[in-house]
Amino acid sequence: KTNAIRILEREQIPFEIVTYQWDEESLDAISASVHLGVEAHQVYKTIVCADGEGGHCVFCLPAEFTVNLKKARSLTDKWELAPLKLAKLKEVTGYVHGGCSPLGMKSSFPTYLEALSELEEFIFVSAGERGLQIKIRPEDLAKACSATVADFT
């Protein structure tokens, strides 16, 4: 079990585990949606940003979108916010590229869930390993990772 799964079980939050075959060439969330057979807007990727002050913020958003840094900076009041370099991802989060969950990171970071999630009955997020996804209601994910739901795309 991953940390993300343990957290959901401990909090008694309903979810499903979905697995798929992955490969090194396609670790992105859009590829995950193809493998899962669901729409890209239902699969959420986790983007970790450094705040320029030694801290980090986590953004969870649909596969085909990108973090609008102007909106994200305004939302967080961190004006040097920038995506974390992939080489630092495991050190900061405990997760690897293609298997980064918004739940169960090494440290607790301010987390933001894209408001578009409110349009979906269920979304898919990484369970903390490549090829392993969690199917969950957006409101349950927000509760589980104490996320602020906001528009940042």
Coordinates of C-alpha atoms in Angstrom, one line a residue:
K1 CA 0.0 0.0 0.0
T2 CA 1.1 3.5 -0.7
N3 CA 0.9 6.4 1.8
A4 CA -1.9 7.9 -0.3
I5 CA -4.0 4.7 0.1
R6 CA -3.2 4.4 3.8
I7 CA -4.4 8.0 4.4
L8 CA -7.7 7.4 2.5
E9 CA -8.3 4.1 4.4
R10 CA -7.5 5.7 7.8
E11 CA -9.8 8.6 7.1
Q12 CA -12.5 6.1 5.8
I13 CA -12.8 8.1 2.6
P14 CA -14.4 6.0 -0.3
F15 CA -12.1 5.4 -3.3
E16 CA -11.2 2.8 -5.9
I17 CA -7.8 1.7 -7.0
V18 CA -7.3 1.4 -10.8
T19 CA -4.1 0.0 -12.4
Y20 CA -2.7 0.4 -15.9
Q21 CA 0.4 -0.5 -17.8
W22 CA 2.9 2.4 -18.0
D23 CA 6.2 2.9 -19.8
E24 CA 9.1 5.4 -19.4
E25 CA 8.1 7.2 -22.6
S26 CA 4.7 8.1 -21.4
L27 CA 4.5 9.1 -17.8
D28 CA 2.2 12.0 -18.2
A29 CA -1.4 12.3 -17.1
I30 CA -2.8 12.4 -20.7
S31 CA -1.1 9.0 -21.4
A32 CA -2.6 7.7 -18.1
S33 CA -6.1 8.7 -19.3
V34 CA -5.6 6.8 -22.6
H35 CA -4.5 3.7 -20.7
L36 CA -7.4 4.0 -18.2
G37 CA -9.9 4.6 -21.0
V38 CA -11.3 7.8 -19.5
E39 CA -11.4 11.4 -20.7
A40 CA -8.2 13.5 -20.0
H41 CA -10.2 16.1 -18.0
Q42 CA -10.9 13.3 -15.5
V43 CA -7.3 12.5 -14.8
Y44 CA -5.6 15.0 -12.5
K45 CA -1.8 15.5 -12.4
T46 CA 0.1 16.8 -9.4
I47 CA 2.4 19.7 -10.0
V48 CA 4.7 20.7 -7.1
C49 CA 6.1 24.3 -7.1
A50 CA 8.9 25.8 -5.2
D51 CA 8.0 29.2 -3.6
G52 CA 11.5 30.8 -3.7
E53 CA 11.6 30.8 0.1
G54 CA 12.4 27.1 0.7
G55 CA 8.8 26.1 0.8
H56 CA 6.5 24.3 -1.7
C57 CA 2.9 24.3 -2.9
V58 CA 1.0 21.5 -4.6
F59 CA -1.4 22.0 -7.5
C60 CA -3.7 19.2 -8.7
L61 CA -5.3 19.9 -12.1
P62 CA -6.7 18.1 -15.2
A63 CA -4.2 16.4 -17.5
E64 CA -4.6 18.7 -20.4
F65 CA -4.2 22.0 -18.4
T66 CA -1.2 23.9 -17.0
V67 CA -0.8 25.9 -13.9
N68 CA -1.3 29.6 -14.7
L69 CA 1.6 30.9 -12.6
K70 CA 0.1 34.4 -12.4
K71 CA -3.1 33.0 -10.8
A72 CA -1.1 30.6 -8.6
R73 CA 1.1 33.4 -7.3
S74 CA -1.9 35.5 -6.5
L75 CA -3.6 32.6 -4.8
T76 CA -0.6 31.7 -2.7
D77 CA 0.9 35.1 -2.2
K78 CA 4.2 33.6 -3.2
W79 CA 5.6 35.7 -6.0
E80 CA 8.6 33.5 -6.9
L81 CA 6.5 30.4 -7.4
A82 CA 7.9 28.1 -10.1
P83 CA 7.5 24.4 -11.0
L84 CA 9.9 22.2 -9.1
K85 CA 12.7 20.6 -11.1
L86 CA 12.0 16.9 -11.7
A87 CA 15.4 16.1 -10.2
K88 CA 14.2 17.4 -6.9
L89 CA 10.8 15.7 -6.9
K90 CA 11.6 12.5 -5.0
E91 CA 13.7 14.4 -2.4
V92 CA 10.9 16.9 -1.7
T93 CA 7.8 14.7 -2.0
G94 CA 9.0 11.1 -1.7
Y95 CA 7.4 10.4 -5.0
V96 CA 8.7 10.0 -8.6
H97 CA 7.7 11.6 -11.8
G98 CA 4.6 9.8 -13.1
G99 CA 3.7 8.6 -9.6
C100 CA 3.3 11.7 -7.6
S101 CA 0.2 11.8 -5.5
P102 CA -1.2 14.9 -3.7
L103 CA -1.7 12.7 -0.7
G104 CA 1.0 11.3 1.6
M105 CA 4.0 13.4 0.6
K106 CA 7.1 13.4 2.9
S107 CA 5.9 16.8 4.3
S108 CA 2.6 18.6 4.4
F109 CA 2.4 21.4 1.8
P110 CA -0.4 23.9 1.0
T111 CA -2.4 22.0 -1.7
Y112 CA -4.8 23.5 -4.3
L113 CA -7.4 21.5 -6.3
E114 CA -8.5 23.1 -9.6
A115 CA -12.1 24.3 -9.4
L116 CA -12.9 22.5 -12.6
S117 CA -12.9 19.3 -10.4
E118 CA -16.3 20.4 -9.1
L119 CA -17.8 19.6 -12.6
E120 CA -16.8 15.9 -12.2
E121 CA -18.5 13.2 -10.2
F122 CA -15.1 11.3 -9.9
I123 CA -11.5 12.2 -10.8
F124 CA -8.4 10.1 -11.0
V125 CA -5.2 11.0 -9.2
S126 CA -1.9 9.1 -8.7
A127 CA -1.9 6.7 -5.8
G128 CA 1.8 7.3 -5.4
E129 CA 3.2 4.7 -7.8
R130 CA 3.4 4.6 -11.6
G131 CA 0.5 2.7 -13.0
L132 CA -1.6 3.1 -9.9
Q133 CA -4.5 5.6 -9.8
I134 CA -7.1 6.5 -7.2
K135 CA -10.7 7.1 -8.4
I136 CA -12.2 9.5 -5.9
R137 CA -14.9 12.2 -5.6
P138 CA -13.2 15.6 -5.9
E139 CA -14.7 16.8 -2.6
D140 CA -13.3 13.7 -0.9
L141 CA -9.8 14.4 -2.3
A142 CA -10.0 18.0 -1.2
K143 CA -10.9 16.8 2.3
A144 CA -8.2 14.2 2.4
C145 CA -5.4 16.5 1.5
S146 CA -6.9 19.7 3.1
A147 CA -6.9 21.3 -0.4
T148 CA -8.2 24.7 -1.2
V149 CA -10.5 24.5 -4.3
A150 CA -9.6 27.4 -6.6
D151 CA -9.2 28.4 -10.2
F152 CA -5.5 28.4 -11.2
T153 CA -5.5 27.2 -14.8

